[in-house]
Amino acid sequence: MKLRAIELTNLRRFAGRRAVLSDLGDGITVLSEPNEFGKSTFFDALHALFFERHRSSRAPVKALQPHAGGAPEVAVEIESTQGRFRIHKRFLSRAQARITDAQGRLIAQEDEAEAWIDRLLDGGLAGPSGLLWVRQGLLGLEPEGNSAADRQDRDRNLGTRRDLLSSVAGEIDMMTGGRRMDAVLDRVGQEMARLATATGRPRAGGEWQRAIEEAERLSRAETEARDKAARLSGDLARRSEVTRMLARVTDPEAARARQAALTQAEEAHQAARKHADRLAQAERDLTLARMAETTARQQIDQTRQLSDRVTQARETLRLAEARAVAARDRAEALALRDAQAAEAHRQAGEVARDLRGRLSRAQQARLALAARSRVADLTHRLDRAQALQAQLHADRAQRARLTITPKTMARLDQAQTVLDRLDARAEAQTVIIEFHADGPLATLADGTSVEGAWAVPGRTHVTLPGFGAISVDPGSGRGAQLAADLGQAQRDVASALQDCGAADLADARDRLNRATRLDDALRQGAQALDDLAPQGLDALREALALATAEAADAPADAEDAAVLEPLLTAADTAEAQAQAQSRSAREAATAAGEARADAEGERRSAERALADVLAEAGSLDDLAARLDALAATLPDLSARSAEAARLCATLSDAAPDLTTAQAALSRATSAAEQARRDAETMERDLAALNTRIALLAEEGIEETLDELSGQRAEAQARADRYAAEMAALTRLRDTLEQARTRQRDAYFKPVVRELQPLLSILHPGAALQIDDQTLLPHALTRDGQAEPLDILSGGTREQVAILTRLAFARLFAQAGRSVPVILDDALVHTDDDRIEAMFTALHRVATDQQVLVLTCRQRAFQSLGGTRAHVRIEDL
């Protein structure tokens, strides 16, 4: 079976709309849309179509209904070996199920349609869908909850897997290994449980654990004693070494030598410091002499630059005065040309304005003629609109007197239907008694007399004078309740008739028909009035008044517009040319004026610049005198700078190394201080060593160590015997399990054959272990290490679950039960590298398997490939 199209109507967020997902291919089809689009709605709708009966009102079905209410509908087009069919179900209201073929012929409906679906899916989709369809948020292979529904789903899926594997590999009893092996394994387990836990660790309180604990306790005591013996030996050796070192440090001759070295270092450091101070003073004198020489040279350069600036400012002023005169002459010539062009433009404009006035009067006369025709049309439309408005007022008044509405009529129909049904039940349950009395009349329990034919609606006691009494019971047991229901139904009908303003049901229907006709007339009349007067009658009246005024406004001296139009065109052309010439002359005059102002500004700037530089320099004679005076002082400053440099060089060559003298003094001081600290430290260490040696010698540590070593060896040997016994039992159990596994592998060989190539895409060399109880993978073996699935990361568990579903999908196809694989927002925990490998696995399966992927991760699933599906949404 393959899906070809899915259609949802009035379902959840598609309330009042139809959503169609079509063109589903044979391989991978991807619906990639953002959150809240409705992808999971498609998944749940498919689940309900194949899982739920069309008359069901269970929670999964009610969850499909939109907030606005109504009946959700689901339709699916499928293709199977028998052909192409359409399965349609409507839930909750007027529930129905229909199967039609490719030509639209009805194949089955209602319960027969449900049976058709079961036959198509070989006993129902519960197993395949639960195993192959991944609902959003499901991480593993099965629901992990503990509710009754989850347990039921797990049992149903297990049965499906067992039937599938048995059909391809034989009965499960073939792999049990027999009861004898079970008994041996139980006995081995009991022996292992006596010594160890299920994980192989020594059992708390057991013989093995006690032996290990005793060996560990003795080992710790032995280690502690061995540490003490080692410390005693080390302290003795350390005391000898400290004694020798203390004697060497406190030797009087060595102390005198350290003091002499310290005195010599202090004298050498003081002499180097004095010489360094003399050199620093000479360097400061040299710096001052060089600064004075540099200042004199800078003043000479500044004086020469000032003389050059005076000469340059005078030349700049001469050039600026010449440019200002030329700019003034050009501006005056262009101003005259501008005035002449403006006069020509004015004259051309007067001619054009005269022609426009004459043409306007001619056009006004032509418009008055057209306004007369418009007056006739507007008058006709106003008359029709006024008549139509009067008719609408009359219809609205008549409609206001009819209070009935479709809603009140529906309530009346419902109340009358209930009353009719109760009347029918009353007639069916009523007993008819005929009284033909020739004496006193029969009486009821309340004293009412009865005569002739009488309908008994419920249990009643009748007194028959001269005869006795009789109790009549129609046998329904609900006579009183039926009478009460009839009374309530009659009151409901009366209340509904009052709301409708009608005497009976026929009158109400007649009133509703009249109200409907009036509503149609009002709607059509309003539309016609809107066509005649879109902006209202007042606007229509204003338009008529305006057209009437235009028709009356016709000048008497109007000329022919056809003659005036070419004359105006020629005048406009002449005016435009004159305007262009005037504009050009104006722009030229303006530019010339701006150039004149710029030239004048430059001249004034040059005058100010010359005045500024003369104010700073004085006369050129003063500048020459200052320059000569500065040049005369320069040789003396140069000689002083050279003498200071020679003194610095002499002192620098004879200077002792101050850093070396400082280092020698620091070394001598440090050596004396370190010798003092070492003597104090060694004296404290010697006292502490003597104390520890005395304490350890009193404990007899060597004898204690020998005794603990013997006890520890005996306890360790006992623990080793228990460990060897546990190892032998473990080996025996593993051997038995391997024997049973060899038989079990034949049973699981089909699913492993399909699963292993897919697993190798993600985890090369890895293998999955399948549990013989759940028939599902329970551990992943990588690099020889078996890891239970429940300790793996969420992404790895998710990948294993989807690969297992793909393997089972291929087994279903091989067994003749092809079912599409549907993944709703799966692979949410998978990293970028492994999601690419999962895409490859999906494509490997999709060569002969339909896969539908629903995802909101548009960017991540872009590289999946396959056919991109799109949902078409239509309003109902």
mmCIF file with all atom_site columns, C-alpha atoms in Angstrom, residues 700-871:
data_model
loop_
_atom_site.group_PDB
_atom_site.id
_atom_site.type_symbol
_atom_site.label_atom_id
_atom_site.label_alt_id
_atom_site.label_comp_id
_atom_site.label_asym_id
_atom_site.label_entity_id
_atom_site.label_seq_id
_atom_site.pdbx_PDB_ins_code
_atom_site.Cartn_x
_atom_site.Cartn_y
_atom_site.Cartn_z
_atom_site.occupancy
_atom_site.B_iso_or_equiv
_atom_site.pdbx_formal_charge
_atom_site.auth_seq_id
_atom_site.auth_comp_id
_atom_site.auth_asym_id
_atom_site.auth_atom_id
_atom_site.pdbx_PDB_model_num
ATOM 1   C CA . GLY A 1 700 ? 58.092 -2.172  67.783 1.00 0.00 ? 700 GLY A CA 1
ATOM 2   C CA . ILE A 1 701 ? 57.088 -1.504  64.207 1.00 0.00 ? 701 ILE A CA 1
ATOM 3   C CA . GLU A 1 702 ? 59.183 -4.253  62.542 1.00 0.00 ? 702 GLU A CA 1
ATOM 4   C CA . GLU A 1 703 ? 57.548 -7.118  64.532 1.00 0.00 ? 703 GLU A CA 1
ATOM 5   C CA . THR A 1 704 ? 54.037 -5.731  63.803 1.00 0.00 ? 704 THR A CA 1
ATOM 6   C CA . LEU A 1 705 ? 54.777 -5.568  60.070 1.00 0.00 ? 705 LEU A CA 1
ATOM 7   C CA . ASP A 1 706 ? 55.820 -9.263  59.880 1.00 0.00 ? 706 ASP A CA 1
ATOM 8   C CA . GLU A 1 707 ? 52.606 -10.417 61.669 1.00 0.00 ? 707 GLU A CA 1
ATOM 9   C CA . LEU A 1 708 ? 50.279 -8.356  59.424 1.00 0.00 ? 708 LEU A CA 1
ATOM 10  C CA . SER A 1 709 ? 51.957 -9.653  56.235 1.00 0.00 ? 709 SER A CA 1
ATOM 11  C CA . GLY A 1 710 ? 51.178 -13.277 57.118 1.00 0.00 ? 710 GLY A CA 1
ATOM 12  C CA . GLN A 1 711 ? 47.510 -12.569 58.001 1.00 0.00 ? 711 GLN A CA 1
ATOM 13  C CA . ARG A 1 712 ? 46.984 -10.553 54.803 1.00 0.00 ? 712 ARG A CA 1
ATOM 14  C CA . ALA A 1 713 ? 48.398 -13.322 52.562 1.00 0.00 ? 713 ALA A CA 1
ATOM 15  C CA . GLU A 1 714 ? 46.011 -15.915 54.105 1.00 0.00 ? 714 GLU A CA 1
ATOM 16  C CA . ALA A 1 715 ? 42.915 -13.643 53.669 1.00 0.00 ? 715 ALA A CA 1
ATOM 17  C CA . GLN A 1 716 ? 43.892 -12.794 50.083 1.00 0.00 ? 716 GLN A CA 1
ATOM 18  C CA . ALA A 1 717 ? 44.247 -16.493 49.174 1.00 0.00 ? 717 ALA A CA 1
ATOM 19  C CA . ARG A 1 718 ? 40.703 -17.133 50.475 1.00 0.00 ? 718 ARG A CA 1
ATOM 20  C CA . ALA A 1 719 ? 39.302 -14.213 48.429 1.00 0.00 ? 719 ALA A CA 1
ATOM 21  C CA . ASP A 1 720 ? 41.139 -15.484 45.323 1.00 0.00 ? 720 ASP A CA 1
ATOM 22  C CA . ARG A 1 721 ? 39.509 -18.924 45.683 1.00 0.00 ? 721 ARG A CA 1
ATOM 23  C CA . TYR A 1 722 ? 36.034 -17.318 45.730 1.00 0.00 ? 722 TYR A CA 1
ATOM 24  C CA . ALA A 1 723 ? 36.965 -15.178 42.713 1.00 0.00 ? 723 ALA A CA 1
ATOM 25  C CA . ALA A 1 724 ? 38.121 -18.262 40.791 1.00 0.00 ? 724 ALA A CA 1
ATOM 26  C CA . GLU A 1 725 ? 34.841 -20.009 41.638 1.00 0.00 ? 725 GLU A CA 1
ATOM 27  C CA . MET A 1 726 ? 32.863 -16.964 40.409 1.00 0.00 ? 726 MET A CA 1
ATOM 28  C CA . ALA A 1 727 ? 34.927 -16.844 37.201 1.00 0.00 ? 727 ALA A CA 1
ATOM 29  C CA . ALA A 1 728 ? 34.224 -20.544 36.535 1.00 0.00 ? 728 ALA A CA 1
ATOM 30  C CA . LEU A 1 729 ? 30.476 -20.036 37.076 1.00 0.00 ? 729 LEU A CA 1
ATOM 31  C CA . THR A 1 730 ? 30.506 -16.982 34.819 1.00 0.00 ? 730 THR A CA 1
ATOM 32  C CA . ARG A 1 731 ? 32.305 -18.859 32.086 1.00 0.00 ? 731 ARG A CA 1
ATOM 33  C CA . LEU A 1 732 ? 29.815 -21.735 32.367 1.00 0.00 ? 732 LEU A CA 1
ATOM 34  C CA . ARG A 1 733 ? 26.862 -19.324 32.158 1.00 0.00 ? 733 ARG A CA 1
ATOM 35  C CA . ASP A 1 734 ? 28.351 -17.492 29.158 1.00 0.00 ? 734 ASP A CA 1
ATOM 36  C CA . THR A 1 735 ? 28.992 -20.783 27.370 1.00 0.00 ? 735 THR A CA 1
ATOM 37  C CA . LEU A 1 736 ? 25.382 -21.863 27.898 1.00 0.00 ? 736 LEU A CA 1
ATOM 38  C CA . GLU A 1 737 ? 24.107 -18.460 26.791 1.00 0.00 ? 737 GLU A CA 1
ATOM 39  C CA . GLN A 1 738 ? 26.258 -18.604 23.655 1.00 0.00 ? 738 GLN A CA 1
ATOM 40  C CA . ALA A 1 739 ? 24.809 -21.982 22.803 1.00 0.00 ? 739 ALA A CA 1
ATOM 41  C CA . ARG A 1 740 ? 21.297 -20.619 23.196 1.00 0.00 ? 740 ARG A CA 1
ATOM 42  C CA . THR A 1 741 ? 22.262 -17.457 21.284 1.00 0.00 ? 741 THR A CA 1
ATOM 43  C CA . ARG A 1 742 ? 23.443 -19.522 18.315 1.00 0.00 ? 742 ARG A CA 1
ATOM 44  C CA . GLN A 1 743 ? 19.963 -20.993 18.079 1.00 0.00 ? 743 GLN A CA 1
ATOM 45  C CA . ARG A 1 744 ? 18.347 -17.585 18.683 1.00 0.00 ? 744 ARG A CA 1
ATOM 46  C CA . ASP A 1 745 ? 20.425 -15.922 15.936 1.00 0.00 ? 745 ASP A CA 1
ATOM 47  C CA . ALA A 1 746 ? 18.687 -18.083 13.344 1.00 0.00 ? 746 ALA A CA 1
ATOM 48  C CA . TYR A 1 747 ? 15.385 -16.605 14.518 1.00 0.00 ? 747 TYR A CA 1
ATOM 49  C CA . PHE A 1 748 ? 16.584 -13.005 14.396 1.00 0.00 ? 748 PHE A CA 1
ATOM 50  C CA . LYS A 1 749 ? 18.616 -13.450 11.204 1.00 0.00 ? 749 LYS A CA 1
ATOM 51  C CA . PRO A 1 750 ? 16.023 -11.770 8.873  1.00 0.00 ? 750 PRO A CA 1
ATOM 52  C CA . VAL A 1 751 ? 15.745 -8.526  10.870 1.00 0.00 ? 751 VAL A CA 1
ATOM 53  C CA . VAL A 1 752 ? 19.538 -8.448  11.493 1.00 0.00 ? 752 VAL A CA 1
ATOM 54  C CA . ARG A 1 753 ? 20.101 -8.951  7.760  1.00 0.00 ? 753 ARG A CA 1
ATOM 55  C CA . GLU A 1 754 ? 18.010 -5.874  6.987  1.00 0.00 ? 754 GLU A CA 1
ATOM 56  C CA . LEU A 1 755 ? 19.241 -3.809  9.956  1.00 0.00 ? 755 LEU A CA 1
ATOM 57  C CA . GLN A 1 756 ? 23.028 -4.368  9.731  1.00 0.00 ? 756 GLN A CA 1
ATOM 58  C CA . PRO A 1 757 ? 23.632 -2.479  6.416  1.00 0.00 ? 757 PRO A CA 1
ATOM 59  C CA . LEU A 1 758 ? 21.656 0.485   7.737  1.00 0.00 ? 758 LEU A CA 1
ATOM 60  C CA . LEU A 1 759 ? 23.551 0.470   11.057 1.00 0.00 ? 759 LEU A CA 1
ATOM 61  C CA . SER A 1 760 ? 26.914 0.349   9.238  1.00 0.00 ? 760 SER A CA 1
ATOM 62  C CA . ILE A 1 761 ? 26.138 3.680   7.577  1.00 0.00 ? 761 ILE A CA 1
ATOM 63  C CA . LEU A 1 762 ? 26.155 5.421   11.014 1.00 0.00 ? 762 LEU A CA 1
ATOM 64  C CA . HIS A 1 763 ? 28.406 3.149   13.084 1.00 0.00 ? 763 HIS A CA 1
ATOM 65  C CA . PRO A 1 764 ? 30.792 1.082   10.943 1.00 0.00 ? 764 PRO A CA 1
ATOM 66  C CA . GLY A 1 765 ? 31.632 -2.219  12.624 1.00 0.00 ? 765 GLY A CA 1
ATOM 67  C CA . ALA A 1 766 ? 28.864 -1.877  15.239 1.00 0.00 ? 766 ALA A CA 1
ATOM 68  C CA . ALA A 1 767 ? 26.161 -4.466  15.898 1.00 0.00 ? 767 ALA A CA 1
ATOM 69  C CA . LEU A 1 768 ? 22.815 -4.526  17.722 1.00 0.00 ? 768 LEU A CA 1
ATOM 70  C CA . GLN A 1 769 ? 21.817 -7.178  20.266 1.00 0.00 ? 769 GLN A CA 1
ATOM 71  C CA . ILE A 1 770 ? 18.128 -8.149  20.097 1.00 0.00 ? 770 ILE A CA 1
ATOM 72  C CA . ASP A 1 771 ? 16.231 -9.124  23.226 1.00 0.00 ? 771 ASP A CA 1
ATOM 73  C CA . ASP A 1 772 ? 14.418 -12.471 22.888 1.00 0.00 ? 772 ASP A CA 1
ATOM 74  C CA . GLN A 1 773 ? 11.552 -11.246 25.076 1.00 0.00 ? 773 GLN A CA 1
ATOM 75  C CA . THR A 1 774 ? 10.686 -7.887  23.442 1.00 0.00 ? 774 THR A CA 1
ATOM 76  C CA . LEU A 1 775 ? 12.106 -8.842  19.994 1.00 0.00 ? 775 LEU A CA 1
ATOM 77  C CA . LEU A 1 776 ? 13.695 -5.344  19.902 1.00 0.00 ? 776 LEU A CA 1
ATOM 78  C CA . PRO A 1 777 ? 17.309 -4.124  20.121 1.00 0.00 ? 777 PRO A CA 1
ATOM 79  C CA . HIS A 1 778 ? 18.437 -3.707  23.727 1.00 0.00 ? 778 HIS A CA 1
ATOM 80  C CA . ALA A 1 779 ? 22.203 -3.052  23.399 1.00 0.00 ? 779 ALA A CA 1
ATOM 81  C CA . LEU A 1 780 ? 24.652 -1.528  20.884 1.00 0.00 ? 780 LEU A CA 1
ATOM 82  C CA . THR A 1 781 ? 28.076 -3.183  20.554 1.00 0.00 ? 781 THR A CA 1
ATOM 83  C CA . ARG A 1 782 ? 30.909 -0.881  19.452 1.00 0.00 ? 782 ARG A CA 1
ATOM 84  C CA . ASP A 1 783 ? 34.618 -1.754  19.590 1.00 0.00 ? 783 ASP A CA 1
ATOM 85  C CA . GLY A 1 784 ? 33.725 -4.974  21.400 1.00 0.00 ? 784 GLY A CA 1
ATOM 86  C CA . GLN A 1 785 ? 31.889 -3.115  24.188 1.00 0.00 ? 785 GLN A CA 1
ATOM 87  C CA . ALA A 1 786 ? 28.133 -3.708  24.631 1.00 0.00 ? 786 ALA A CA 1
ATOM 88  C CA . GLU A 1 787 ? 26.221 -0.578  25.713 1.00 0.00 ? 787 GLU A CA 1
ATOM 89  C CA . PRO A 1 788 ? 22.561 -0.840  26.829 1.00 0.00 ? 788 PRO A CA 1
ATOM 90  C CA . LEU A 1 789 ? 20.296 1.456   24.827 1.00 0.00 ? 789 LEU A CA 1
ATOM 91  C CA . ASP A 1 790 ? 18.918 3.179   27.927 1.00 0.00 ? 790 ASP A CA 1
ATOM 92  C CA . ILE A 1 791 ? 22.361 4.638   28.787 1.00 0.00 ? 791 ILE A CA 1
ATOM 93  C CA . LEU A 1 792 ? 23.036 5.954   25.278 1.00 0.00 ? 792 LEU A CA 1
ATOM 94  C CA . SER A 1 793 ? 22.450 9.566   24.301 1.00 0.00 ? 793 SER A CA 1
ATOM 95  C CA . GLY A 1 794 ? 19.019 10.641  23.121 1.00 0.00 ? 794 GLY A CA 1
ATOM 96  C CA . GLY A 1 795 ? 20.317 11.139  19.579 1.00 0.00 ? 795 GLY A CA 1
ATOM 97  C CA . THR A 1 796 ? 21.826 7.619   19.336 1.00 0.00 ? 796 THR A CA 1
ATOM 98  C CA . ARG A 1 797 ? 18.656 5.993   20.763 1.00 0.00 ? 797 ARG A CA 1
ATOM 99  C CA . GLU A 1 798 ? 16.585 7.959   18.256 1.00 0.00 ? 798 GLU A CA 1
ATOM 100 C CA . GLN A 1 799 ? 18.804 6.832   15.351 1.00 0.00 ? 799 GLN A CA 1
ATOM 101 C CA . VAL A 1 800 ? 18.683 3.145   16.411 1.00 0.00 ? 800 VAL A CA 1
ATOM 102 C CA . ALA A 1 801 ? 14.880 3.334   16.748 1.00 0.00 ? 801 ALA A CA 1
ATOM 103 C CA . ILE A 1 802 ? 14.411 4.759   13.233 1.00 0.00 ? 802 ILE A CA 1
ATOM 104 C CA . LEU A 1 803 ? 16.878 2.291   11.641 1.00 0.00 ? 803 LEU A CA 1
ATOM 105 C CA . THR A 1 804 ? 15.022 -0.587  13.336 1.00 0.00 ? 804 THR A CA 1
ATOM 106 C CA . ARG A 1 805 ? 11.723 0.709   11.949 1.00 0.00 ? 805 ARG A CA 1
ATOM 107 C CA . LEU A 1 806 ? 13.221 0.850   8.451  1.00 0.00 ? 806 LEU A CA 1
ATOM 108 C CA . ALA A 1 807 ? 14.403 -2.781  8.789  1.00 0.00 ? 807 ALA A CA 1
ATOM 109 C CA . PHE A 1 808 ? 10.948 -3.949  9.936  1.00 0.00 ? 808 PHE A CA 1
ATOM 110 C CA . ALA A 1 809 ? 9.355  -1.971  7.081  1.00 0.00 ? 809 ALA A CA 1
ATOM 111 C CA . ARG A 1 810 ? 11.366 -4.020  4.590  1.00 0.00 ? 810 ARG A CA 1
ATOM 112 C CA . LEU A 1 811 ? 10.316 -7.246  6.378  1.00 0.00 ? 811 LEU A CA 1
ATOM 113 C CA . PHE A 1 812 ? 6.643  -6.202  6.162  1.00 0.00 ? 812 PHE A CA 1
ATOM 114 C CA . ALA A 1 813 ? 7.092  -5.567  2.432  1.00 0.00 ? 813 ALA A CA 1
ATOM 115 C CA . GLN A 1 814 ? 8.716  -9.002  1.989  1.00 0.00 ? 814 GLN A CA 1
ATOM 116 C CA . ALA A 1 815 ? 5.766  -10.575 3.823  1.00 0.00 ? 815 ALA A CA 1
ATOM 117 C CA . GLY A 1 816 ? 3.319  -8.890  1.396  1.00 0.00 ? 816 GLY A CA 1
ATOM 118 C CA . ARG A 1 817 ? 2.190  -6.180  3.859  1.00 0.00 ? 817 ARG A CA 1
ATOM 119 C CA . SER A 1 818 ? 3.781  -3.017  2.456  1.00 0.00 ? 818 SER A CA 1
ATOM 120 C CA . VAL A 1 819 ? 3.120  -0.039  4.736  1.00 0.00 ? 819 VAL A CA 1
ATOM 121 C CA . PRO A 1 820 ? 4.608  3.475   4.305  1.00 0.00 ? 820 PRO A CA 1
ATOM 122 C CA . VAL A 1 821 ? 7.062  4.761   6.912  1.00 0.00 ? 821 VAL A CA 1
ATOM 123 C CA . ILE A 1 822 ? 5.944  8.122   8.425  1.00 0.00 ? 822 ILE A CA 1
ATOM 124 C CA . LEU A 1 823 ? 8.321  10.280  10.501 1.00 0.00 ? 823 LEU A CA 1
ATOM 125 C CA . ASP A 1 824 ? 6.750  13.272  12.295 1.00 0.00 ? 824 ASP A CA 1
ATOM 126 C CA . ASP A 1 825 ? 9.511  15.694  13.430 1.00 0.00 ? 825 ASP A CA 1
ATOM 127 C CA . ALA A 1 826 ? 11.984 12.844  13.968 1.00 0.00 ? 826 ALA A CA 1
ATOM 128 C CA . LEU A 1 827 ? 15.809 13.164  14.309 1.00 0.00 ? 827 LEU A CA 1
ATOM 129 C CA . VAL A 1 828 ? 15.478 16.218  16.589 1.00 0.00 ? 828 VAL A CA 1
ATOM 130 C CA . HIS A 1 829 ? 18.386 15.016  18.790 1.00 0.00 ? 829 HIS A CA 1
ATOM 131 C CA . THR A 1 830 ? 20.764 14.047  15.949 1.00 0.00 ? 830 THR A CA 1
ATOM 132 C CA . ASP A 1 831 ? 23.930 16.073  15.233 1.00 0.00 ? 831 ASP A CA 1
ATOM 133 C CA . ASP A 1 832 ? 24.821 17.464  11.785 1.00 0.00 ? 832 ASP A CA 1
ATOM 134 C CA . ASP A 1 833 ? 27.222 14.668  10.738 1.00 0.00 ? 833 ASP A CA 1
ATOM 135 C CA . ARG A 1 834 ? 24.988 11.745  11.736 1.00 0.00 ? 834 ARG A CA 1
ATOM 136 C CA . ILE A 1 835 ? 21.855 13.342  10.276 1.00 0.00 ? 835 ILE A CA 1
ATOM 137 C CA . GLU A 1 836 ? 23.571 13.220  6.881  1.00 0.00 ? 836 GLU A CA 1
ATOM 138 C CA . ALA A 1 837 ? 24.248 9.487   7.420  1.00 0.00 ? 837 ALA A CA 1
ATOM 139 C CA . MET A 1 838 ? 20.578 8.975   8.440  1.00 0.00 ? 838 MET A CA 1
ATOM 140 C CA . PHE A 1 839 ? 19.497 10.679  5.210  1.00 0.00 ? 839 PHE A CA 1
ATOM 141 C CA . THR A 1 840 ? 21.638 8.174   3.294  1.00 0.00 ? 840 THR A CA 1
ATOM 142 C CA . ALA A 1 841 ? 19.986 5.283   5.198  1.00 0.00 ? 841 ALA A CA 1
ATOM 143 C CA . LEU A 1 842 ? 16.521 6.652   4.350  1.00 0.00 ? 842 LEU A CA 1
ATOM 144 C CA . HIS A 1 843 ? 17.434 6.820   0.662  1.00 0.00 ? 843 HIS A CA 1
ATOM 145 C CA . ARG A 1 844 ? 18.790 3.247   0.793  1.00 0.00 ? 844 ARG A CA 1
ATOM 146 C CA . VAL A 1 845 ? 15.429 2.005   2.047  1.00 0.00 ? 845 VAL A CA 1
ATOM 147 C CA . ALA A 1 846 ? 13.385 4.339   -0.184 1.00 0.00 ? 846 ALA A CA 1
ATOM 148 C CA . THR A 1 847 ? 14.461 2.506   -3.361 1.00 0.00 ? 847 THR A CA 1
ATOM 149 C CA . ASP A 1 848 ? 11.506 0.134   -2.796 1.00 0.00 ? 848 ASP A CA 1
ATOM 150 C CA . GLN A 1 849 ? 9.770  1.690   0.235  1.00 0.00 ? 849 GLN A CA 1
ATOM 151 C CA . GLN A 1 850 ? 7.563  4.805   0.559  1.00 0.00 ? 850 GLN A CA 1
ATOM 152 C CA . VAL A 1 851 ? 8.812  7.222   3.264  1.00 0.00 ? 851 VAL A CA 1
ATOM 153 C CA . LEU A 1 852 ? 6.892  10.375  4.316  1.00 0.00 ? 852 LEU A CA 1
ATOM 154 C CA . VAL A 1 853 ? 8.923  12.890  6.382  1.00 0.00 ? 853 VAL A CA 1
ATOM 155 C CA . LEU A 1 854 ? 7.143  15.719  8.252  1.00 0.00 ? 854 LEU A CA 1
ATOM 156 C CA . THR A 1 855 ? 9.598  18.284  9.666  1.00 0.00 ? 855 THR A CA 1
ATOM 157 C CA . CYS A 1 856 ? 9.850  21.898  10.841 1.00 0.00 ? 856 CYS A CA 1
ATOM 158 C CA . ARG A 1 857 ? 13.685 21.925  10.539 1.00 0.00 ? 857 ARG A CA 1
ATOM 159 C CA . GLN A 1 858 ? 13.734 23.371  7.028  1.00 0.00 ? 858 GLN A CA 1
ATOM 160 C CA . ARG A 1 859 ? 17.459 24.144  6.909  1.00 0.00 ? 859 ARG A CA 1
ATOM 161 C CA . ALA A 1 860 ? 18.638 20.851  8.482  1.00 0.00 ? 860 ALA A CA 1
ATOM 162 C CA . PHE A 1 861 ? 16.465 18.690  6.152  1.00 0.00 ? 861 PHE A CA 1
ATOM 163 C CA . GLN A 1 862 ? 17.337 20.639  3.002  1.00 0.00 ? 862 GLN A CA 1
ATOM 164 C CA . SER A 1 863 ? 20.044 18.078  2.160  1.00 0.00 ? 863 SER A CA 1
ATOM 165 C CA . LEU A 1 864 ? 17.656 15.091  2.584  1.00 0.00 ? 864 LEU A CA 1
ATOM 166 C CA . GLY A 1 865 ? 16.535 15.350  -1.014 1.00 0.00 ? 865 GLY A CA 1
ATOM 167 C CA . GLY A 1 866 ? 13.469 13.437  -2.142 1.00 0.00 ? 866 GLY A CA 1
ATOM 168 C CA . THR A 1 867 ? 10.224 14.983  -3.376 1.00 0.00 ? 867 THR A CA 1
ATOM 169 C CA . ARG A 1 868 ? 9.182  18.257  -1.708 1.00 0.00 ? 868 ARG A CA 1
ATOM 170 C CA . ALA A 1 869 ? 5.467  18.215  -0.927 1.00 0.00 ? 869 ALA A CA 1
ATOM 171 C CA . HIS A 1 870 ? 3.260  21.289  -0.564 1.00 0.00 ? 870 HIS A CA 1
ATOM 172 C CA . VAL A 1 871 ? -0.125 21.698  1.104  1.00 0.00 ? 871 VAL A CA 1
#
